[in-house]
Amino acid sequence: MTKHLLIGQTLSYSGNPFSSAWEEVSHHSSRGAVLIDGDTIAAVGEADDLRCAHPDVPVTDYGDALITAGFVDAHMHYPQTGIIASWGKQLIDWLNTYTFPEESRFHDLAYAEEVAGRTLDLALAHGTTTLTSFCTIHPESVDAFFGAATARGMAVVAGKTCMDRNAPDTLRDTAQSAYDDSKRLLEKWHGVGRNTYAITPRFSPTSTPEQLEALGALWAKHPDCLMQTHLSEQLPEIEWVKSLFPECRDYLDTYERFGLLGKGGLYGHAIHLTEREIARLSEVGASVVHCPTSNTFIGSGLFDLMGLAQSTIRIGLATDTGGGSNFSMLRTMATAYEIAQLRGVAVHPSQLMWLATEGSASALHMSGQIGHLGIGAKADITVIDLASTPVITQRSARANDIWDALFPTIMMGDDRAIRDVWVAGRAV
Ligand code: GUN
Ligand code: ZN
């Protein structure tokens, strides 16, 4: 196996800085090192110690740059890459005006492959080593995405988006075809290489009860798969769900009734939750995914990060591109910080970095495998330049600890701050 030693500042975690004191579970070294053995992290420690112990191993010295786990984006839509930053609409109009016409193109395998490759390369350029993506209703879009991720050695989560109502003719499947296609695709891709399949009803307004029931039955037969969908993103959406499912207690109940509430469930947005919904998500240990740049861009609302972090709900962080307006998890952390400020709390940089790596990995039930700078994790690593632009450089120059040095990059950084990315032990 090929070994390689990366030297620089290092940041790693031994626990959750929302439930423990961040000072105790965040570990920084100003001259640290990471030993890669093949595709895995074999050691994290002080540079001098690891160099002495492994004198013949090739070294890349990143100087003052910060070596962290690669970012994990826990919710996005690769077919929307081409329409990112489209002007002037809120959720339902935005879907009908921009999203559905673009998604209709993904029956074309060549187009899907081109966009999948472009999206994964953009993610890597922004320091993101894992994407969790919705595809379109077309099985070709799923093959294209898993194929492109496999070619790059990336761990990804994805699934065929299922919709059998309230969508254009070109974007509707049926309860039966959604079941059959999803089953065939999960048998083809789930657990193959670094691929994880997520059964993917888009959201309850675009699925009939029959389709939700069919997908719930499929999940019951394949409980090791994840399940991803959207939940309580915008108030008009919630009213629409009420009118479509008058018998349900709330939005979450439209999933729960059909077997689509469970520990492996990933519920995107989850902004306007009722007490019952929070209690049920906590009880089952489900994951919600915070998509801050999307929530401000589409005008959805202010996610209660600090409130939900007190529960047993797992919380991931995500770009939600193209509803989200940026590929950068730095920009995503910045907006999470700003939304929390609007709710009256300041999220610490150690908590933001944890969310973008360990938190998202935990939401995907992949703790210790990805998003983790520690022994045994896959060597998916991002190296961050803490002085990537003149304005960041002049601010971080006054910093007297790592958090004060890192925070300007979280708030003002973008792909220019990404010095290097390693995927499964290989430099990209
Ligand atoms: N709800 C249902 N579909 C979508 C989508 O594509 N993006 C966002 N942000 N919300 C959704
Ligand atoms: Zn989404």
XYZ file of C-alpha atoms and ligand atoms in Angstrom:
440
model
C 0.000 0.000 0.000
C 1.206 3.514 -0.791
C 1.758 5.711 2.215
C 1.780 9.505 2.253
C 2.235 12.028 5.033
C 0.366 15.367 4.931
C 1.726 18.103 7.184
C 0.013 21.371 8.157
C -2.400 22.636 10.759
C -4.916 19.896 11.555
C -8.486 19.921 12.884
C -10.212 16.814 14.165
C -13.069 15.906 16.523
C -13.583 13.308 19.227
C -17.221 14.195 19.944
C -20.162 16.443 19.133
C -19.495 20.132 19.987
C -23.250 20.801 20.260
C -23.743 18.286 23.075
C -20.265 18.562 24.694
C -18.100 21.625 25.322
C -16.502 22.424 21.965
C -13.134 23.028 23.675
C -13.095 19.407 24.838
C -14.001 17.647 21.607
C -12.287 19.834 18.976
C -8.585 19.125 18.464
C -6.249 21.503 16.686
C -2.558 21.193 16.048
C -0.589 24.076 14.552
C 1.994 21.597 13.201
C 0.087 18.365 12.795
C 0.154 15.531 10.314
C -2.073 12.902 8.745
C -0.665 9.564 7.609
C -2.509 8.072 4.639
C -2.101 4.347 4.001
C -3.728 3.348 0.712
C -7.231 4.778 0.802
C -7.422 5.110 4.587
C -6.207 7.424 7.340
C -3.681 5.439 9.378
C -2.647 8.092 11.919
C -3.265 11.687 12.981
C -0.729 13.326 15.262
C 2.087 15.814 15.613
C 4.197 16.318 12.483
C 7.519 15.685 14.227
C 6.313 12.430 15.793
C 4.811 10.998 12.616
C 7.824 12.023 10.551
C 10.187 10.249 12.947
C 8.022 7.148 13.003
C 7.724 7.046 9.185
C 10.999 8.473 7.847
C 10.711 6.969 4.363
C 7.162 8.036 3.594
C 6.730 10.819 0.999
C 5.592 14.113 2.523
C 3.414 16.969 1.302
C 3.940 19.970 3.556
C 1.031 22.426 3.411
C 2.658 24.916 5.806
C -0.014 26.977 7.596
C -2.921 25.581 5.609
C -5.566 23.661 7.569
C -6.010 19.931 6.944
C -9.576 18.781 7.715
C -11.921 15.985 6.775
C -13.486 16.562 3.353
C -16.845 18.326 3.449
C -19.985 16.195 3.309
C -22.977 17.738 1.536
C -26.008 15.920 2.931
C -28.670 17.141 0.464
C -28.442 18.496 -3.075
C -29.878 18.048 -6.566
C -27.226 17.443 -9.199
C -29.748 17.844 -12.066
C -30.250 21.463 -10.945
C -26.602 22.487 -11.415
C -27.443 24.217 -14.703
C -30.186 26.375 -13.160
C -28.428 27.422 -9.941
C -29.054 31.092 -9.094
C -32.272 31.519 -11.097
C -34.101 34.707 -10.173
C -37.267 35.702 -8.474
C -39.353 32.693 -7.372
C -40.337 30.950 -4.169
C -40.551 27.190 -3.806
C -43.537 26.003 -5.848
C -43.119 28.617 -8.621
C -39.378 27.984 -8.631
C -39.976 24.244 -9.149
C -42.454 24.825 -11.977
C -40.541 27.634 -13.701
C -36.938 26.505 -13.545
C -36.536 23.067 -12.012
C -39.042 20.823 -13.752
C -38.153 21.953 -17.309
C -34.453 21.324 -16.606
C -35.062 17.958 -14.913
C -37.105 16.867 -17.957
C -33.854 16.710 -19.949
C -32.351 13.885 -17.895
C -33.938 11.046 -19.891
C -30.893 11.687 -22.106
C -28.055 9.617 -20.627
C -25.320 11.646 -22.352
C -26.684 14.900 -20.904
C -27.075 13.329 -17.454
C -23.494 12.049 -17.555
C -22.152 15.449 -18.556
C -23.997 17.265 -15.734
C -23.130 14.561 -13.170
C -19.429 14.857 -13.996
C -19.562 18.644 -13.990
C -21.351 18.678 -10.619
C -18.931 16.276 -8.927
C -15.954 18.255 -10.251
C -17.471 21.513 -8.978
C -18.052 19.909 -5.584
C -14.450 18.686 -5.393
C -13.166 22.125 -6.395
C -15.082 23.476 -3.387
C -13.604 20.881 -1.004
C -16.667 18.630 -0.876
C -15.819 14.936 -1.095
C -19.297 13.426 -0.551
C -22.563 14.480 -2.200
C -26.033 13.270 -1.287
C -28.107 13.919 -4.368
C -31.611 13.656 -5.681
C -31.592 12.482 -9.299
C -34.639 12.820 -11.614
C -37.437 10.356 -12.331
C -35.258 8.876 -15.088
C -33.220 5.765 -14.204
C -30.562 7.084 -16.634
C -29.962 10.011 -14.269
C -29.156 7.586 -11.447
C -26.795 5.472 -13.540
C -25.048 8.663 -14.696
C -24.497 9.952 -11.164
C -23.287 6.732 -9.544
C -21.115 6.061 -12.591
C -19.460 9.479 -12.440
C -18.908 9.189 -8.657
C -17.406 5.716 -9.032
C -14.983 7.011 -11.669
C -13.819 9.628 -9.147
C -13.654 7.257 -6.158
C -16.150 9.402 -4.236
C -18.598 8.172 -1.600
C -22.056 9.357 -2.653
C -25.681 8.855 -1.721
C -28.368 9.158 -4.393
C -31.655 7.807 -5.667
C -34.254 8.055 -8.384
C -36.627 10.904 -7.556
C -40.209 9.594 -7.584
C -43.202 11.760 -8.595
C -46.582 10.569 -9.836
C -48.663 13.742 -9.524
C -48.429 17.556 -9.573
C -45.569 17.483 -12.048
C -45.434 17.795 -15.860
C -46.144 14.709 -17.999
C -42.446 14.475 -18.812
C -41.621 14.077 -15.108
C -44.215 11.622 -13.845
C -43.751 7.947 -13.071
C -46.370 5.730 -11.383
C -46.527 3.978 -8.030
C -45.605 0.705 -9.721
C -42.827 2.024 -11.981
C -41.327 4.034 -9.095
C -41.219 0.829 -7.045
C -39.813 -1.304 -9.875
C -37.218 1.223 -11.076
C -36.076 2.088 -7.531
C -35.762 -1.626 -6.689
C -33.728 -2.357 -9.800
C -31.470 0.662 -9.214
C -30.842 -0.068 -5.553
C -30.013 -3.686 -6.384
C -27.581 -2.386 -8.997
C -25.855 0.342 -6.980
C -26.408 0.085 -3.221
C -23.251 -0.969 -1.409
C -21.331 -1.267 -4.675
C -18.010 0.501 -4.170
C -18.680 3.674 -2.185
C -22.276 4.089 -3.395
C -25.287 4.236 -1.085
C -28.827 4.172 -2.427
C -31.507 6.411 -0.950
C -35.144 5.687 -1.793
C -36.324 9.128 -2.918
C -39.933 10.336 -2.932
C -39.426 14.022 -3.878
C -41.978 15.342 -1.326
C -45.519 14.412 -0.446
C -47.204 16.914 -2.832
C -45.736 15.100 -5.848
C -46.541 11.545 -4.728
C -49.969 9.904 -4.447
C -50.662 7.938 -1.267
C -50.262 4.804 -3.443
C -46.744 5.826 -4.438
C -45.737 6.712 -0.876
C -47.078 3.343 0.259
C -45.162 1.487 -2.466
C -41.906 3.242 -1.531
C -42.514 2.574 2.171
C -42.923 -1.120 1.327
C -39.692 -1.053 -0.693
C -37.807 0.552 2.212
C -39.180 -2.106 4.591
C -37.653 -4.760 2.305
C -34.332 -2.864 2.064
C -33.914 -1.209 5.470
C -30.162 -0.773 4.980
C -30.880 1.804 2.263
C -31.415 5.407 3.268
C -34.595 7.341 2.414
C -34.456 11.024 1.452
C -37.196 13.582 0.951
C -38.247 17.148 1.842
C -40.163 18.268 4.933
C -41.773 21.556 6.016
C -39.711 23.921 3.907
C -42.210 26.742 3.175
C -45.525 27.758 4.720
C -47.567 27.624 1.448
C -46.111 24.148 0.831
C -47.306 23.022 4.274
C -50.813 24.365 3.542
C -50.777 22.461 0.243
C -49.769 19.247 2.031
C -52.669 19.766 4.487
C -55.141 20.052 1.618
C -53.740 16.976 -0.168
C -53.642 14.806 2.980
C -56.539 16.044 5.176
C -56.458 12.841 7.231
C -52.818 13.370 8.320
C -51.874 15.012 11.620
C -49.054 17.064 10.080
C -46.500 17.007 7.234
C -44.333 14.317 8.858
C -47.407 12.129 9.215
C -47.730 12.009 5.407
C -44.491 10.008 5.492
C -45.068 8.177 8.766
C -48.401 6.700 7.613
C -46.769 5.079 4.632
C -43.683 3.602 6.309
C -41.424 6.507 5.335
C -40.401 7.611 8.823
C -37.373 5.811 10.178
C -33.863 6.063 11.491
C -32.387 6.055 7.994
C -34.695 8.869 6.889
C -33.124 12.154 5.739
C -35.616 15.020 5.868
C -34.398 18.111 4.019
C -35.118 21.610 5.405
C -37.428 20.786 8.376
C -37.901 24.464 9.210
C -41.517 24.854 10.312
C -41.861 21.788 12.544
C -44.603 21.168 15.104
C -43.856 19.843 18.593
C -45.210 16.444 17.552
C -42.951 16.304 14.505
C -39.881 17.150 16.572
C -40.829 14.528 19.158
C -41.331 11.813 16.509
C -38.118 12.645 14.627
C -36.287 12.473 17.981
C -37.918 9.204 18.993
C -36.881 7.414 15.837
C -33.437 9.068 15.701
C -34.060 10.387 12.183
C -31.912 12.984 10.422
C -32.876 16.462 9.320
C -30.719 18.362 6.877
C -30.148 22.090 7.220
C -29.896 23.852 3.857
C -29.211 27.478 4.828
C -28.326 29.096 1.479
C -31.436 27.550 -0.043
C -33.603 28.718 2.843
C -32.538 32.333 2.384
C -32.428 32.200 -1.440
C -35.910 30.681 -1.876
C -37.226 32.612 1.126
C -38.190 29.599 3.225
C -37.463 30.576 6.836
C -35.037 30.308 9.719
C -34.047 26.745 10.716
C -33.805 26.227 14.487
C -30.282 24.793 14.583
C -29.566 25.315 18.264
C -33.031 24.147 19.346
C -32.925 20.923 17.321
C -29.299 20.287 18.325
C -30.604 19.763 21.882
C -32.718 16.809 20.703
C -31.619 13.347 19.555
C -32.326 14.288 15.934
C -29.200 14.024 13.783
C -28.488 17.228 11.851
C -26.634 17.374 8.556
C -25.559 20.435 6.585
C -26.143 20.843 2.880
C -26.037 23.171 -0.099
C -29.357 22.037 -1.643
C -28.035 23.279 -4.989
C -29.689 24.477 -7.246
C -32.291 25.779 -4.731
C -29.212 26.587 -2.695
C -27.223 29.366 -4.296
C -23.672 28.100 -3.775
C -21.574 24.953 -4.069
C -19.320 26.011 -1.217
C -19.777 24.415 2.207
C -17.832 27.431 3.542
C -20.568 29.718 2.200
C -23.137 27.241 3.566
C -21.579 27.438 7.061
C -21.579 31.249 6.788
C -25.304 31.317 6.061
C -25.990 28.819 8.866
C -24.152 31.251 11.139
C -26.211 34.197 9.852
C -29.542 32.370 10.236
C -28.643 31.434 13.820
C -27.708 35.064 14.466
C -31.171 36.106 13.236
C -32.530 33.701 15.878
C -30.281 35.309 18.510
C -27.475 32.758 18.860
C -23.864 32.615 17.688
C -22.698 29.236 16.388
C -19.013 28.652 17.127
C -16.657 27.950 14.177
C -15.828 24.554 15.706
C -19.553 23.714 15.581
C -19.870 24.920 11.987
C -16.903 22.831 10.822
C -18.245 19.813 12.738
C -21.637 20.154 11.029
C -20.060 20.295 7.559
C -18.028 17.132 8.180
C -18.887 14.908 11.153
C -22.490 16.144 11.511
C -23.393 15.411 7.907
C -21.615 12.040 8.110
C -23.645 11.195 11.211
C -26.866 12.232 9.452
C -25.942 9.766 6.689
C -25.090 7.059 9.276
C -21.486 7.056 8.094
C -19.738 8.328 11.213
C -16.114 7.290 11.373
C -16.064 6.404 7.674
C -16.336 9.843 6.054
C -16.204 13.413 7.349
C -13.708 12.280 9.989
C -10.016 13.014 10.372
C -9.160 9.947 12.396
C -7.744 6.440 12.200
C -9.762 4.069 10.027
C -11.702 6.751 8.163
C -11.442 6.901 4.379
C -8.771 9.432 3.412
C -11.211 12.042 2.046
C -9.370 15.200 3.029
C -9.638 18.919 2.284
C -6.790 21.364 2.764
C -7.922 24.938 3.400
C -5.824 28.038 2.724
C -6.614 30.460 5.568
C -5.296 33.429 3.559
C -6.908 32.898 0.153
C -7.901 36.477 -0.677
C -6.566 39.898 0.363
C -9.508 40.658 2.640
C -9.279 37.282 4.391
C -5.489 37.561 4.680
C -5.581 40.963 6.391
C -8.227 39.707 8.843
C -6.694 36.324 9.676
C -3.303 38.006 10.173
C -4.618 39.475 13.456
C -5.967 36.167 14.743
C -4.583 34.802 17.969
C -6.090 31.335 17.797
C -7.225 28.883 15.142
C -10.905 29.801 15.460
C -10.244 33.494 14.891
C -7.997 32.540 11.972
C -10.570 30.177 10.461
C -13.749 32.231 10.918
C -12.898 34.831 8.193
C -12.490 31.961 5.715
C -15.817 30.441 6.818
C -17.526 33.810 6.314
C -15.729 35.043 3.189
C -14.081 31.988 1.631
C -15.010 30.094 -1.519
C -13.307 27.678 -3.899
C -10.192 29.879 -3.894
C -9.659 28.765 -0.283
C -9.451 25.090 -1.260
C -5.758 24.354 -1.573
C -6.004 20.609 -2.173
C -8.462 17.730 -1.996
C -7.761 14.023 -1.427
C -10.335 11.349 -2.218
C -9.765 7.838 -0.851
C -6.069 8.588 -0.444
C -5.520 10.087 -3.888
C -4.859 13.739 -4.620
C -7.494 15.152 -6.940
N -39.100 20.449 -2.491
C -39.418 19.563 -3.447
N -38.497 19.540 -4.420
C -37.578 20.440 -4.082
C -36.370 20.872 -4.711
O -35.967 20.415 -5.774
N -35.678 21.842 -4.052
C -36.089 22.362 -2.868
N -35.355 23.299 -2.283
N -37.225 21.976 -2.282
C -37.950 21.026 -2.880
Zn -33.831 19.628 -1.940
